[in-house]
CSV table of C-alpha atoms in Angstrom, one decimal:
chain,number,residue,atom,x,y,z
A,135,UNK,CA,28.7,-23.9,14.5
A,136,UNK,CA,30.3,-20.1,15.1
A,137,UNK,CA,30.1,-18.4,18.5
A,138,UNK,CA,26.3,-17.4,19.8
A,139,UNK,CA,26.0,-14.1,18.9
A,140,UNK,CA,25.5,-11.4,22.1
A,141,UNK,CA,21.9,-9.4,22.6
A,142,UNK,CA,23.5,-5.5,22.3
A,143,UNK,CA,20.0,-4.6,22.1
A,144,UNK,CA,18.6,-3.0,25.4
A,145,UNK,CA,15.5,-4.7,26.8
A,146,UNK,CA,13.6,-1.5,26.0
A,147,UNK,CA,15.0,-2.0,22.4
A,148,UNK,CA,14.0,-5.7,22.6
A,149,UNK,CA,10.3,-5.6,23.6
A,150,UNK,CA,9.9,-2.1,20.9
A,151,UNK,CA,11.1,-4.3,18.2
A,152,UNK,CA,8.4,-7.2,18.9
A,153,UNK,CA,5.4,-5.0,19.4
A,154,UNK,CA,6.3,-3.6,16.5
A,155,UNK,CA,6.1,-6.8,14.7
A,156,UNK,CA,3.4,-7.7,15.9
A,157,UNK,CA,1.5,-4.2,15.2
A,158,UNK,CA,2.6,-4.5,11.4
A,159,UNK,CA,2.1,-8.0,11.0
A,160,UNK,CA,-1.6,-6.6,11.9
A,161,UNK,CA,-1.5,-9.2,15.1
A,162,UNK,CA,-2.3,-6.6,17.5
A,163,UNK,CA,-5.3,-4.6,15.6
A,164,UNK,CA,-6.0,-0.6,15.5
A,165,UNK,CA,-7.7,0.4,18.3
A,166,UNK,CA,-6.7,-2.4,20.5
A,167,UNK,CA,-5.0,-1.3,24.1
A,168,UNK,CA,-1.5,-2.0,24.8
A,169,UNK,CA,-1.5,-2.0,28.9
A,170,UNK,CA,2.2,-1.6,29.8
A,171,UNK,CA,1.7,-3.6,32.7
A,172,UNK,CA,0.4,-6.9,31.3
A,173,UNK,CA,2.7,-6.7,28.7
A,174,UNK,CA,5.5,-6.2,31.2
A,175,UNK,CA,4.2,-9.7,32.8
A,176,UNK,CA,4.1,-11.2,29.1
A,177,UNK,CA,7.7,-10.2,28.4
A,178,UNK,CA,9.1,-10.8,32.3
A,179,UNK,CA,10.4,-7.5,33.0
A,180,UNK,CA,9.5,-4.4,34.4
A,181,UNK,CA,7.2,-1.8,33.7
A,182,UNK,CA,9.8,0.5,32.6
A,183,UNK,CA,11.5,-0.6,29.1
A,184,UNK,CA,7.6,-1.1,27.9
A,185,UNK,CA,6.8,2.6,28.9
A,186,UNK,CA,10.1,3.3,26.7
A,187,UNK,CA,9.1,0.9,23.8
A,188,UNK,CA,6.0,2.3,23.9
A,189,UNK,CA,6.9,5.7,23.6
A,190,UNK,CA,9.1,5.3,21.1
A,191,UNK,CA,6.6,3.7,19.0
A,192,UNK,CA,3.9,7.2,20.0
A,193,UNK,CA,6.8,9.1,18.7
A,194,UNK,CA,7.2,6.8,15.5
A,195,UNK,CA,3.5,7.3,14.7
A,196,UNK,CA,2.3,3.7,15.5
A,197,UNK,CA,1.0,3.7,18.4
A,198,UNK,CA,-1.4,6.9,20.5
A,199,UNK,CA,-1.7,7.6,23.7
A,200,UNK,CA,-4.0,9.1,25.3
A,201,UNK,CA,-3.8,11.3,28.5
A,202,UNK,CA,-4.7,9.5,31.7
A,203,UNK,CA,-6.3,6.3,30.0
A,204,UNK,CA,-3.5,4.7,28.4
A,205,UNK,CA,-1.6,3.1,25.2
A,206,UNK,CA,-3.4,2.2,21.6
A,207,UNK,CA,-2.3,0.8,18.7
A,208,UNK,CA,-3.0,3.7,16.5
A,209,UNK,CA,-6.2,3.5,13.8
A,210,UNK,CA,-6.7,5.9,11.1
A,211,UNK,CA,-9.9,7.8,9.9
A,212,UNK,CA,-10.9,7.3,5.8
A,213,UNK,CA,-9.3,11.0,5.9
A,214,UNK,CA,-5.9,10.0,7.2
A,215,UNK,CA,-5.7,6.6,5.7
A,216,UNK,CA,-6.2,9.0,1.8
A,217,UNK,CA,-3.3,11.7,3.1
A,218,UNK,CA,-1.3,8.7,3.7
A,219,UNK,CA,-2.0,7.1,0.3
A,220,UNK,CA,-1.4,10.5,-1.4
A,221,UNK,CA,2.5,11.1,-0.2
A,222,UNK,CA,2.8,7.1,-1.2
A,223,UNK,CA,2.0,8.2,-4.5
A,224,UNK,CA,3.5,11.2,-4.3
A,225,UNK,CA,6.8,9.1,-4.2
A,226,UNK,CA,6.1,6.1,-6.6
A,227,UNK,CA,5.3,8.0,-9.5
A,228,UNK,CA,7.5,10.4,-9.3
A,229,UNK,CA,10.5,7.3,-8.9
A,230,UNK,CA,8.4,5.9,-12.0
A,231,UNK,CA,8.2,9.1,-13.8
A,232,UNK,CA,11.9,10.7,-13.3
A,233,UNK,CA,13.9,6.6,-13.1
A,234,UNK,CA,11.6,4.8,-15.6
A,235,UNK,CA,15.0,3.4,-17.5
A,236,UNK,CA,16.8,2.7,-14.3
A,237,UNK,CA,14.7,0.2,-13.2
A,238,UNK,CA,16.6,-2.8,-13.1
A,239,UNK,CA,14.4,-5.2,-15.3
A,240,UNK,CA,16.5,-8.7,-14.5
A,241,UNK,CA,15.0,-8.4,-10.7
A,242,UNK,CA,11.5,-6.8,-12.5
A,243,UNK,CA,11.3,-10.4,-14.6
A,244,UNK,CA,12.3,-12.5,-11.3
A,245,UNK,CA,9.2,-10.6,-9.5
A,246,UNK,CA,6.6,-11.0,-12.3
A,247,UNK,CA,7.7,-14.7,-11.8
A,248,UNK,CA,6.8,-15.3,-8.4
A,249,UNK,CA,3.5,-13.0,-9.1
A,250,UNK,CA,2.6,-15.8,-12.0
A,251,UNK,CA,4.1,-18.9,-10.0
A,252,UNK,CA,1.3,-19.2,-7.9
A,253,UNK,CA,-2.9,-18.8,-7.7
A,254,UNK,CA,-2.8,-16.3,-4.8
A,255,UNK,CA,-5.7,-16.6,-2.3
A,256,UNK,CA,-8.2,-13.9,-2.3
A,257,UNK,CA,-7.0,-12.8,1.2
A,258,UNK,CA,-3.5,-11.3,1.3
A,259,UNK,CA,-0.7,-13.5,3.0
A,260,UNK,CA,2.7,-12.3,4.4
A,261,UNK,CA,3.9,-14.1,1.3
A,262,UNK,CA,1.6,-11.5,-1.0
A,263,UNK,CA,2.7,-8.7,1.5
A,264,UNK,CA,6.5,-9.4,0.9
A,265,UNK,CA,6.4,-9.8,-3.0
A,266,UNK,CA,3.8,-6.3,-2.7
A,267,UNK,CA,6.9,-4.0,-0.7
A,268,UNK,CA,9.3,-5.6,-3.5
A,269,UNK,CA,7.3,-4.3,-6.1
A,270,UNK,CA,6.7,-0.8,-5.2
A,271,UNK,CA,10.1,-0.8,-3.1
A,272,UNK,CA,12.0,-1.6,-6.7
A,273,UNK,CA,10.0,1.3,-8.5
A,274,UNK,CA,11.6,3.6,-6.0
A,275,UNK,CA,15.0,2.5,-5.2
A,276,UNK,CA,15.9,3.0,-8.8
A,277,UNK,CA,16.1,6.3,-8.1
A,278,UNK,CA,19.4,5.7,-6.3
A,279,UNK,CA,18.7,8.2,-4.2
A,280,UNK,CA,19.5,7.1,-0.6
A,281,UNK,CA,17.5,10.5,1.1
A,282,UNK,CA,14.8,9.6,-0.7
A,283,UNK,CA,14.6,5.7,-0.1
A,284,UNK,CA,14.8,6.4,3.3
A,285,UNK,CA,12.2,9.1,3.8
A,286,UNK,CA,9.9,7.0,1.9
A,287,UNK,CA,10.8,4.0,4.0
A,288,UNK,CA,10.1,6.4,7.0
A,289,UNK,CA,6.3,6.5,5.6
A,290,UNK,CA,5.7,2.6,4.9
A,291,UNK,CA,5.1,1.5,8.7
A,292,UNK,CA,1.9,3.5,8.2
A,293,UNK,CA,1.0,1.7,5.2
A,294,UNK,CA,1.3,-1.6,6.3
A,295,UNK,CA,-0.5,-0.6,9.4
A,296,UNK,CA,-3.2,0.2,6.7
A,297,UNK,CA,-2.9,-2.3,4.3
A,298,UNK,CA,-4.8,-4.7,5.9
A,299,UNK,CA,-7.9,-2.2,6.6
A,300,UNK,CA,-11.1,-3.1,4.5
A,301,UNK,CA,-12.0,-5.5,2.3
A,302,UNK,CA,-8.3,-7.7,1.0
A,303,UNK,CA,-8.3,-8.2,-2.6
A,304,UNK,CA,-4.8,-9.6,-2.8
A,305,UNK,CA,-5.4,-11.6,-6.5
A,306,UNK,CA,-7.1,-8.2,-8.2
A,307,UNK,CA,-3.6,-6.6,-6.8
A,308,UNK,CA,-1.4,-9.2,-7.5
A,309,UNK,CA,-3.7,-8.9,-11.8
A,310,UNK,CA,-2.8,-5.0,-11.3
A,311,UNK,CA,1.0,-5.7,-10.5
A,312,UNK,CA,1.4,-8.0,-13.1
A,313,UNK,CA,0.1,-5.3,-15.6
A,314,UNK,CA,2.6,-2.7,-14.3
A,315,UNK,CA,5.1,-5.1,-14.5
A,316,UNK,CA,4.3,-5.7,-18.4
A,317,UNK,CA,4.1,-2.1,-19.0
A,318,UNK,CA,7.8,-0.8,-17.3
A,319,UNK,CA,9.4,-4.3,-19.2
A,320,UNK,CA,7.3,-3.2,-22.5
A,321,UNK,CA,9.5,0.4,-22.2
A,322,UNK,CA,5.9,2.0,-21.7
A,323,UNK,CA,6.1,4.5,-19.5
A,324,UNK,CA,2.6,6.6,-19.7
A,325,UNK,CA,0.7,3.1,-19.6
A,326,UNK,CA,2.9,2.2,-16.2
A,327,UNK,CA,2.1,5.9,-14.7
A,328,UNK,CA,-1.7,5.1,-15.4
A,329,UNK,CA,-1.6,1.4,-14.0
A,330,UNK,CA,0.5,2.3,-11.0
A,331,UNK,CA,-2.0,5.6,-10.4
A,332,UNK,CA,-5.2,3.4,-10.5
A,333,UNK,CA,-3.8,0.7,-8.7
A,334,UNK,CA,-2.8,3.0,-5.4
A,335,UNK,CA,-5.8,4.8,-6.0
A,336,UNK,CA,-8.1,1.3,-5.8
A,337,UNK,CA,-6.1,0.4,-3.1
A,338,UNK,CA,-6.8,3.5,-0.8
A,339,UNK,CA,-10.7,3.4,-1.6
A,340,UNK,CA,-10.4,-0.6,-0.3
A,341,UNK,CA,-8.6,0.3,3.0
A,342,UNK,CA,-10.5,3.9,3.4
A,343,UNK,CA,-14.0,2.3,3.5
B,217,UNK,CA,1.5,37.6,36.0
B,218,UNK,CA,0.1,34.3,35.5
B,219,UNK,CA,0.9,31.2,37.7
B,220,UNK,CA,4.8,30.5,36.6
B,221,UNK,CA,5.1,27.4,34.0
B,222,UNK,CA,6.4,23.9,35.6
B,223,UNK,CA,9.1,22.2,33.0
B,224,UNK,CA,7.6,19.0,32.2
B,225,UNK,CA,11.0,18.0,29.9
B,226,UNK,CA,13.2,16.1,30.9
B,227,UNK,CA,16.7,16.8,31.6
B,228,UNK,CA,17.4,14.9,28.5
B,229,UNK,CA,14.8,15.8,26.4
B,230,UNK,CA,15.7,20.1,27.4
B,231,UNK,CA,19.3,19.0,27.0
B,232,UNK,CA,18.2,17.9,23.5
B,233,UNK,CA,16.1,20.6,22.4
B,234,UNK,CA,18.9,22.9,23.0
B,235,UNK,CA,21.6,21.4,21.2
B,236,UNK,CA,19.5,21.0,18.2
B,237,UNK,CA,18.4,24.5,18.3
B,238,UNK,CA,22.2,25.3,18.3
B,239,UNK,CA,23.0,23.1,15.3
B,240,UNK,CA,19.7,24.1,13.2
B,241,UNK,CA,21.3,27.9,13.7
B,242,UNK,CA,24.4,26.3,12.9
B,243,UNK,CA,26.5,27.8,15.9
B,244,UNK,CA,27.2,24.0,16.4
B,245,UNK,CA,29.1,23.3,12.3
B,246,UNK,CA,28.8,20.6,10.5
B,247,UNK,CA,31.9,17.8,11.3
B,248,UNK,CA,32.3,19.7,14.5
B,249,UNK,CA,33.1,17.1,17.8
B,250,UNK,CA,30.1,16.9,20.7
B,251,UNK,CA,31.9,15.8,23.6
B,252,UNK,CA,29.3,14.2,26.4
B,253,UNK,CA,31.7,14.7,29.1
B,254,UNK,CA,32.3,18.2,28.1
B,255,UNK,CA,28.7,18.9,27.1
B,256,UNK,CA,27.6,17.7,30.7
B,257,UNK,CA,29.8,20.2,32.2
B,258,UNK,CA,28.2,23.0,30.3
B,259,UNK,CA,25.2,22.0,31.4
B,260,UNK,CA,25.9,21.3,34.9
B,261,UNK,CA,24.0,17.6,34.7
B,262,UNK,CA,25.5,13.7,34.4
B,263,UNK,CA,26.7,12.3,31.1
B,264,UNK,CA,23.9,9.9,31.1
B,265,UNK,CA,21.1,12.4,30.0
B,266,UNK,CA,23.5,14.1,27.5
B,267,UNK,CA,24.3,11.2,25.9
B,268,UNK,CA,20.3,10.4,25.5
B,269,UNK,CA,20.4,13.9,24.0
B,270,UNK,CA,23.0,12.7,21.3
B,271,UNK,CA,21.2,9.5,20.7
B,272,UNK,CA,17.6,11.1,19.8
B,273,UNK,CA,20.0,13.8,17.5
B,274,UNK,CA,21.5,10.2,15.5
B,275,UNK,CA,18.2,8.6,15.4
B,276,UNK,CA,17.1,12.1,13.4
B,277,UNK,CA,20.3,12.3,11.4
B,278,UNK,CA,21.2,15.7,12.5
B,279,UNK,CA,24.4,13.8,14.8
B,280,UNK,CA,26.6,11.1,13.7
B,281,UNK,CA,28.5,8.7,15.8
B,282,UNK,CA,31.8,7.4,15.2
B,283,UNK,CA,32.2,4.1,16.9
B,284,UNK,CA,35.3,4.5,19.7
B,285,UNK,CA,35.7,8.0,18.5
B,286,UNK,CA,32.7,9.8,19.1
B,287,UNK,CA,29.4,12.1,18.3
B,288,UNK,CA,29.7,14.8,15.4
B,289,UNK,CA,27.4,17.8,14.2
B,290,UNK,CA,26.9,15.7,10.8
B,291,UNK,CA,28.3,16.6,7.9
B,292,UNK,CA,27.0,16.4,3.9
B,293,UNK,CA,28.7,15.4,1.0
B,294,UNK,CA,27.8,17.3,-2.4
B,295,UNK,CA,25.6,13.9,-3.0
B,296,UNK,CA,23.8,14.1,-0.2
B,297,UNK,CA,23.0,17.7,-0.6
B,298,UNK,CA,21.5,17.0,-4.0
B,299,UNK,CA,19.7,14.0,-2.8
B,300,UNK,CA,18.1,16.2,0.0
B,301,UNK,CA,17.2,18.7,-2.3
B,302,UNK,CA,15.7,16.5,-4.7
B,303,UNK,CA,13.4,15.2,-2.2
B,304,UNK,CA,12.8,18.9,-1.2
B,305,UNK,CA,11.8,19.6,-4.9
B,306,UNK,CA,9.5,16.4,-5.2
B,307,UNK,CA,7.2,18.1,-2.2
B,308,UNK,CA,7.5,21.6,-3.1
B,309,UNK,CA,6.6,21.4,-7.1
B,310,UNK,CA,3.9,18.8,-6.4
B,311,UNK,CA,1.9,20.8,-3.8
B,312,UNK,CA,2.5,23.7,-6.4
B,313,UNK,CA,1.0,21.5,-9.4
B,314,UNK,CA,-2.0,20.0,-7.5
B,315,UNK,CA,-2.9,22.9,-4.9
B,316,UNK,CA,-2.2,25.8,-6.6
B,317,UNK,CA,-5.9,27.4,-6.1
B,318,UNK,CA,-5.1,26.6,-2.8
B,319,UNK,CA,-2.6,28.9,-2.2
B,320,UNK,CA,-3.4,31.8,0.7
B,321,UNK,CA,-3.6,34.8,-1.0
B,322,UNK,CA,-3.7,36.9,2.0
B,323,UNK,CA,-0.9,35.6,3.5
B,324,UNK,CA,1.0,35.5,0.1
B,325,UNK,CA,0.2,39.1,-0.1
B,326,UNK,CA,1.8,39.4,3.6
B,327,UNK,CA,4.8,37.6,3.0
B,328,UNK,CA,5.4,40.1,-0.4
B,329,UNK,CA,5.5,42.6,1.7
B,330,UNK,CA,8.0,41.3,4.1
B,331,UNK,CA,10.3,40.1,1.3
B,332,UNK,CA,10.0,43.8,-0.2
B,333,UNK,CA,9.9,45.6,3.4
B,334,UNK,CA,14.0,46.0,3.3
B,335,UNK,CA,17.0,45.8,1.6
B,336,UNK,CA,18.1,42.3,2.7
B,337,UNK,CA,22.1,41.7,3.3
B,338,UNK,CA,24.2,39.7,1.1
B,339,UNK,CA,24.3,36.9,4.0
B,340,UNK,CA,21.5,34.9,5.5
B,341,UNK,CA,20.4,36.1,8.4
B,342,UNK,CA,17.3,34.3,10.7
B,343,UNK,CA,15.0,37.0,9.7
B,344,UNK,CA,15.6,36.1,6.1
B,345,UNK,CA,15.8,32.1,7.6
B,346,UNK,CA,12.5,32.7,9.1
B,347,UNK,CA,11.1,34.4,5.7
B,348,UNK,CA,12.5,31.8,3.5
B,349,UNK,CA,10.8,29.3,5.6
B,350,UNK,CA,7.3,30.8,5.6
B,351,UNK,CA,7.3,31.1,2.2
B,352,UNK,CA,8.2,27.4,1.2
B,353,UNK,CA,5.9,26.1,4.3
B,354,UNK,CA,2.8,28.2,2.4
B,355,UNK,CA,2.9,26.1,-0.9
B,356,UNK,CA,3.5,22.5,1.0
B,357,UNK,CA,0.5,23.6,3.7
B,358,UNK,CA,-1.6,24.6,0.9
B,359,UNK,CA,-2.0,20.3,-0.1
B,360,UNK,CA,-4.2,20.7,3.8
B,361,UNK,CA,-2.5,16.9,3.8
B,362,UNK,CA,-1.4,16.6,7.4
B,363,UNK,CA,0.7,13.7,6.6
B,364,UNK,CA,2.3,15.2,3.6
B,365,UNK,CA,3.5,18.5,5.7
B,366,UNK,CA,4.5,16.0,8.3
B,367,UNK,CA,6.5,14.1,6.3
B,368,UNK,CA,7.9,17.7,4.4
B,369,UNK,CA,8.8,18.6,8.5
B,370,UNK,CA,10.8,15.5,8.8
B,371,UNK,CA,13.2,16.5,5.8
B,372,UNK,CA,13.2,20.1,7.1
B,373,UNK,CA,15.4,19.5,9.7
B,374,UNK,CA,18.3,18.5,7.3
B,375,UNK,CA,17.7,21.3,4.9
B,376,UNK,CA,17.9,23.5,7.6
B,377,UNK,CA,21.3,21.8,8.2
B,378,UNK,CA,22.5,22.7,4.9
B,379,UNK,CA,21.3,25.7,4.0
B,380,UNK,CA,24.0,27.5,5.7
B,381,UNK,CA,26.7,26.0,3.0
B,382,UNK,CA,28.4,27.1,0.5
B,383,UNK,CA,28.3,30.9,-0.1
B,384,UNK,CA,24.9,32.6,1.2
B,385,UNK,CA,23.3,34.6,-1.3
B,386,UNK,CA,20.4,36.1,1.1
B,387,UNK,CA,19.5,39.0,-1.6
B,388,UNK,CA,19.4,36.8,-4.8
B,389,UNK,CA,17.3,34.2,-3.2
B,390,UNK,CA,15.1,37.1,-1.9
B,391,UNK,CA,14.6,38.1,-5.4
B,392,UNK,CA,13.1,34.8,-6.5
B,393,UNK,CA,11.1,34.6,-4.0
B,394,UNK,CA,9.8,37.9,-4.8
B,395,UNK,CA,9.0,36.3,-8.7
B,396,UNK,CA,7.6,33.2,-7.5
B,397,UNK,CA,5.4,35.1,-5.2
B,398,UNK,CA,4.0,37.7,-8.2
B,399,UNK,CA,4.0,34.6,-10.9
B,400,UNK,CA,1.7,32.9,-7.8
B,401,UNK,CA,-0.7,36.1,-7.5
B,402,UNK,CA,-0.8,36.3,-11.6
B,403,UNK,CA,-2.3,32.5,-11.3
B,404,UNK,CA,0.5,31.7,-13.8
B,405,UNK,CA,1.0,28.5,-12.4
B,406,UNK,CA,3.7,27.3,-15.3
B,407,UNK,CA,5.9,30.4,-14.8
B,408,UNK,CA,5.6,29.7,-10.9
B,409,UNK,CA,6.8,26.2,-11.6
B,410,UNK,CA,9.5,26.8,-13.6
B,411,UNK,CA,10.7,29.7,-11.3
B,412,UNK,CA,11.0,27.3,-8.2
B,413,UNK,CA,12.0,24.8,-10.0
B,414,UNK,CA,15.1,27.2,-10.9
B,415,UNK,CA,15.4,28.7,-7.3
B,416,UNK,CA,15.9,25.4,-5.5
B,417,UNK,CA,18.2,24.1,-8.7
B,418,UNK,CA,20.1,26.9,-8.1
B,419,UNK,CA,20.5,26.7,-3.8
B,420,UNK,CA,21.2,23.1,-4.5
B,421,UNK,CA,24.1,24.8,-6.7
B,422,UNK,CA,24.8,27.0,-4.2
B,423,UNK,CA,24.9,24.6,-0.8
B,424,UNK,CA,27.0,21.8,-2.6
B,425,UNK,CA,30.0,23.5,-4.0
């Protein structure tokens, strides 16, 4: 065994990166209050470092607060939840318009593999969540643009705080990725843009309702 | 005179405000060294709030830190320039595609005028910073996505950054505007597309030589 590795992260750092988690992982639910003082008794520390966590998640989008009643895990109206969807979009099919050929197709074949390797339950699973972000992560990051990646990363904490709004239909996703898939490996570009459209376009109507 | 204001920031957050004013003006240069110590002297307060300061301007990209060296005004190569501007592009032409009808007239109209009201200098100037701003702001606000001019916000910051590179062109750029403004009015929307596209191919020129 090597040497334990150190904590560098501040405790403020610490307890930011777990309610994080647990906001995305959709374990603490929009809407629900985040009182920094029983959370300070559930992580043992101070009031303090969660009043920083907390603030840095208001700042990140993730979490609202509101004057003189306290902290909330931030939920979305139908309205926001559609904006959000649209810059999503906005980036995918531009990445699948403008990088169609430089999708790398060896990893595309390894991911429509795991979308056939299993009957996927009706309600999405971490598993479906992780094999959804490489899908739509892989249409992007061919464009190799590093600016880009990362601004569009900057906007995929709100969608998997949406993502599990509404009514989950991971296996009619999981049919819709496997089309995409098909298309991009078929060299078909306008079929992918019109698979890919429809499918975010579905997908925002499921989680705006 | 109305009740005087209280300052409600704190030390580190005014600290911070300031020096990113002074680097999005660019009297701070890209590569250029911010010294905590020294910084902390200027303003007359610790280190400890400055270096918050410096931290916050990493987080947003606009600083860099050097491990056992220290924090820089960052710098861009001619990649990341391009990358920045694509990203700019992606925004700009698709709020121009989809909201084109939406455009303000009036305040189209206003702007004209303002682009036509002098004879600009050869080198940027903030009244030309200012204008060049309003301009681009009025086809990405014209989506009425609040998430989408968010998210453009974000990316402003770092083409503020570099918009100051490379040899300024204030009265060329002024001229464009000044056709993307009339093609706009026309309702030509192709011309108007293909003269952005053009203006921002030809800043990214500019900016990364």
């Amino acid at each position: 065994m090597g040497p334990q590795k150190l904590v560098r992260e501040s405790i403020a750092e610490q307890i930011y990166a777990i309610i994080k988690e647990e906001i995305l992982l959709a374990r603490r639910k929009p809407g629900e209050q985040l009182n920094p003082r029983k959370l300070a008794e559930e992580f043992e520390s101070s009031v303090m470092p969660v009043r920083d966590a907390l603030k840095q998640l208001v700042d990140e989008g993730l979490v609202v607060r509101k004057p003189r009643v306290g902290f909330f895990v931030r939920s979305f109206t139908p309205r926001e939840v559609r904006e959000i969807m649209e810059v999503r979009k906005l980036y995918e099919l531009y990445c699948l318009e403008s990088y169609f050929d430089c999708i790398d197709k060896d990893r595309l074949r390894f991911l429509l593999e795991r979308c056939l390797s299993r009957d996927w339950p009706a309600v999405k699973n971490p598993e479906f969540d992780r094999l959804d972000d490489d899908i739509h992560d892989l249409i992007v990051s061919a464009s190799g643009n590093t600016f880009l990646i990362e601004s569009y990363n900057n906007i995929k904490d709100r969608i998997f705080l949406i993502r599990h709004l509404g009514e989950s239909q991971a296996r009619r996703a999981n049919e819709e990725h496997v089309l995409l898939i098909q298309a991009i490996l078929d060299g078909d570009k306008e079929r992918a843009k019109e698979i890919l459209q429809a499918h975010i376009d579905r997908v925002t109507c499921e989680v705006s309702l």
